């Protein structure tokens, strides 16, 4: 069965302090690895899709990378508005449902 | 606004009752997915419909059922409610059975069972 594990569960950063979030996945045939941002009481908001090892994608202060077993979400010089829960999800080549990790709660203090 | 509309936003009901959650997908999207999000388990896949047909079931209880109507809106029915059913219920949609952009999520229905 497909599995996604995220670490750390929670991360507290000072504004401007760069860091990385980890997503380990086990999937029978990866179609895509997805990153979402979720604010409290709201639905997940799509950030990136990565398809193959070595691929990288960037959006503002966020950069996602993919290896054969892990994905990283690098946050460069974060701002308080980057505070949210970041969710990682895998999609396999079969049914193609999204399997989510439990997320990393990020808090960026000014 | 993601384009996926869920109603109601909040629902408080008693144990043993039955409720219906409604989802209207983004215009043009044929697939609808239902997810349950509780504090201790994260987002759990419940069920997937494509153009009116059930395509897959996840960890959905027998007390729960869903359908997708000809106009593509979907309803999730939860019956004989228990305290443990309290959670956020999200609907998501995509253009087809699988999308390279993942899914677009609605803002959810928060169900509280008392």
mmCIF file with all atom_site columns, N, CA and C in Angstrom, chain B residues 2-4 25-32 50-51 68 71-72 92-96 103-104:
data_model
loop_
_atom_site.group_PDB
_atom_site.id
_atom_site.type_symbol
_atom_site.label_atom_id
_atom_site.label_alt_id
_atom_site.label_comp_id
_atom_site.label_asym_id
_atom_site.label_entity_id
_atom_site.label_seq_id
_atom_site.pdbx_PDB_ins_code
_atom_site.Cartn_x
_atom_site.Cartn_y
_atom_site.Cartn_z
_atom_site.occupancy
_atom_site.B_iso_or_equiv
_atom_site.pdbx_formal_charge
_atom_site.auth_seq_id
_atom_site.auth_comp_id
_atom_site.auth_asym_id
_atom_site.auth_atom_id
_atom_site.pdbx_PDB_model_num
ATOM 1  N N  . UNK B 1 2   ? -11.628 28.584 -5.001  1.00 0.00 ? 2   UNK B N  1
ATOM 2  C CA . UNK B 1 2   ? -11.031 27.528 -5.828  1.00 0.00 ? 2   UNK B CA 1
ATOM 3  C C  . UNK B 1 2   ? -11.939 27.106 -6.972  1.00 0.00 ? 2   UNK B C  1
ATOM 4  N N  . UNK B 1 3   ? -13.225 27.412 -6.865  1.00 0.00 ? 3   UNK B N  1
ATOM 5  C CA . UNK B 1 3   ? -14.178 26.960 -7.872  1.00 0.00 ? 3   UNK B CA 1
ATOM 6  C C  . UNK B 1 3   ? -14.924 25.711 -7.447  1.00 0.00 ? 3   UNK B C  1
ATOM 7  N N  . UNK B 1 4   ? -14.466 25.057 -6.380  1.00 0.00 ? 4   UNK B N  1
ATOM 8  C CA . UNK B 1 4   ? -15.171 23.906 -5.822  1.00 0.00 ? 4   UNK B CA 1
ATOM 9  C C  . UNK B 1 4   ? -15.988 24.414 -4.627  1.00 0.00 ? 4   UNK B C  1
ATOM 10 N N  . UNK B 1 25  ? -18.456 20.602 -8.179  1.00 0.00 ? 25  UNK B N  1
ATOM 11 C CA . UNK B 1 25  ? -17.074 20.661 -8.674  1.00 0.00 ? 25  UNK B CA 1
ATOM 12 C C  . UNK B 1 25  ? -16.826 21.902 -9.527  1.00 0.00 ? 25  UNK B C  1
ATOM 13 N N  . UNK B 1 26  ? -15.555 22.140 -9.847  1.00 0.00 ? 26  UNK B N  1
ATOM 14 C CA . UNK B 1 26  ? -15.198 23.218 -10.776 1.00 0.00 ? 26  UNK B CA 1
ATOM 15 C C  . UNK B 1 26  ? -15.870 22.960 -12.114 1.00 0.00 ? 26  UNK B C  1
ATOM 16 N N  . UNK B 1 27  ? -16.197 24.035 -12.791 1.00 0.00 ? 27  UNK B N  1
ATOM 17 C CA . UNK B 1 27  ? -16.832 23.911 -14.100 1.00 0.00 ? 27  UNK B CA 1
ATOM 18 C C  . UNK B 1 27  ? -15.934 23.097 -15.032 1.00 0.00 ? 27  UNK B C  1
ATOM 19 N N  . UNK B 1 28  ? -16.509 22.059 -15.623 1.00 0.00 ? 28  UNK B N  1
ATOM 20 C CA . UNK B 1 28  ? -15.753 21.234 -16.556 1.00 0.00 ? 28  UNK B CA 1
ATOM 21 C C  . UNK B 1 28  ? -15.103 20.017 -15.949 1.00 0.00 ? 28  UNK B C  1
ATOM 22 N N  . UNK B 1 29  ? -15.025 19.960 -14.618 1.00 0.00 ? 29  UNK B N  1
ATOM 23 C CA . UNK B 1 29  ? -14.411 18.806 -13.964 1.00 0.00 ? 29  UNK B CA 1
ATOM 24 C C  . UNK B 1 29  ? -15.411 17.661 -13.858 1.00 0.00 ? 29  UNK B C  1
ATOM 25 N N  . UNK B 1 30  ? -14.975 16.471 -14.241 1.00 0.00 ? 30  UNK B N  1
ATOM 26 C CA . UNK B 1 30  ? -15.854 15.314 -14.223 1.00 0.00 ? 30  UNK B CA 1
ATOM 27 C C  . UNK B 1 30  ? -15.645 14.430 -12.997 1.00 0.00 ? 30  UNK B C  1
ATOM 28 N N  . UNK B 1 31  ? -14.459 14.548 -12.374 1.00 0.00 ? 31  UNK B N  1
ATOM 29 C CA . UNK B 1 31  ? -14.135 13.710 -11.220 1.00 0.00 ? 31  UNK B CA 1
ATOM 30 C C  . UNK B 1 31  ? -14.375 14.457 -9.932  1.00 0.00 ? 31  UNK B C  1
ATOM 31 N N  . UNK B 1 32  ? -14.958 13.742 -8.970  1.00 0.00 ? 32  UNK B N  1
ATOM 32 C CA . UNK B 1 32  ? -15.155 14.270 -7.621  1.00 0.00 ? 32  UNK B CA 1
ATOM 33 C C  . UNK B 1 32  ? -14.604 13.260 -6.628  1.00 0.00 ? 32  UNK B C  1
ATOM 34 N N  . UNK B 1 50  ? -16.581 9.478  -11.087 1.00 0.00 ? 50  UNK B N  1
ATOM 35 C CA . UNK B 1 50  ? -16.214 10.059 -12.380 1.00 0.00 ? 50  UNK B CA 1
ATOM 36 C C  . UNK B 1 50  ? -17.451 10.050 -13.266 1.00 0.00 ? 50  UNK B C  1
ATOM 37 N N  . UNK B 1 51  ? -17.900 11.217 -13.619 1.00 0.00 ? 51  UNK B N  1
ATOM 38 C CA . UNK B 1 51  ? -19.022 11.377 -14.535 1.00 0.00 ? 51  UNK B CA 1
ATOM 39 C C  . UNK B 1 51  ? -20.227 10.529 -14.124 1.00 0.00 ? 51  UNK B C  1
ATOM 40 N N  . UNK B 1 68  ? -22.986 10.870 -7.335  1.00 0.00 ? 68  UNK B N  1
ATOM 41 C CA . UNK B 1 68  ? -22.746 12.021 -8.200  1.00 0.00 ? 68  UNK B CA 1
ATOM 42 C C  . UNK B 1 68  ? -23.902 12.097 -9.187  1.00 0.00 ? 68  UNK B C  1
ATOM 43 N N  . UNK B 1 71  ? -25.828 16.482 -13.110 1.00 0.00 ? 71  UNK B N  1
ATOM 44 C CA . UNK B 1 71  ? -25.226 17.809 -13.260 1.00 0.00 ? 71  UNK B CA 1
ATOM 45 C C  . UNK B 1 71  ? -23.825 17.856 -12.651 1.00 0.00 ? 71  UNK B C  1
ATOM 46 N N  . UNK B 1 72  ? -23.320 16.733 -12.220 1.00 0.00 ? 72  UNK B N  1
ATOM 47 C CA . UNK B 1 72  ? -21.967 16.483 -11.689 1.00 0.00 ? 72  UNK B CA 1
ATOM 48 C C  . UNK B 1 72  ? -21.779 16.891 -10.235 1.00 0.00 ? 72  UNK B C  1
ATOM 49 N N  . UNK B 1 92  ? -12.971 17.367 -3.574  1.00 0.00 ? 92  UNK B N  1
ATOM 50 C CA . UNK B 1 92  ? -12.008 17.871 -4.552  1.00 0.00 ? 92  UNK B CA 1
ATOM 51 C C  . UNK B 1 92  ? -12.465 17.438 -5.931  1.00 0.00 ? 92  UNK B C  1
ATOM 52 N N  . UNK B 1 93  ? -12.035 18.178 -6.941  1.00 0.00 ? 93  UNK B N  1
ATOM 53 C CA . UNK B 1 93  ? -12.410 17.792 -8.300  1.00 0.00 ? 93  UNK B CA 1
ATOM 54 C C  . UNK B 1 93  ? -11.210 17.883 -9.222  1.00 0.00 ? 93  UNK B C  1
ATOM 55 N N  . UNK B 1 94  ? -11.288 17.153 -10.318 1.00 0.00 ? 94  UNK B N  1
ATOM 56 C CA . UNK B 1 94  ? -10.270 17.241 -11.362 1.00 0.00 ? 94  UNK B CA 1
ATOM 57 C C  . UNK B 1 94  ? -10.932 17.001 -12.703 1.00 0.00 ? 94  UNK B C  1
ATOM 58 N N  . UNK B 1 95  ? -10.195 17.321 -13.757 1.00 0.00 ? 95  UNK B N  1
ATOM 59 C CA . UNK B 1 95  ? -10.792 17.263 -15.088 1.00 0.00 ? 95  UNK B CA 1
ATOM 60 C C  . UNK B 1 95  ? -11.063 15.831 -15.529 1.00 0.00 ? 95  UNK B C  1
ATOM 61 N N  . UNK B 1 96  ? -10.247 14.896 -15.065 1.00 0.00 ? 96  UNK B N  1
ATOM 62 C CA . UNK B 1 96  ? -10.455 13.505 -15.444 1.00 0.00 ? 96  UNK B CA 1
ATOM 63 C C  . UNK B 1 96  ? -10.053 12.631 -14.267 1.00 0.00 ? 96  UNK B C  1
ATOM 64 N N  . UNK B 1 103 ? -5.589  17.661 -7.489  1.00 0.00 ? 103 UNK B N  1
ATOM 65 C CA . UNK B 1 103 ? -6.984  18.012 -7.406  1.00 0.00 ? 103 UNK B CA 1
ATOM 66 C C  . UNK B 1 103 ? -7.148  19.446 -6.904  1.00 0.00 ? 103 UNK B C  1
ATOM 67 N N  . UNK B 1 104 ? -8.305  20.017 -7.172  1.00 0.00 ? 104 UNK B N  1
ATOM 68 C CA . UNK B 1 104 ? -8.667  21.311 -6.604  1.00 0.00 ? 104 UNK B CA 1
ATOM 69 C C  . UNK B 1 104 ? -9.648  21.052 -5.473  1.00 0.00 ? 104 UNK B C  1
#
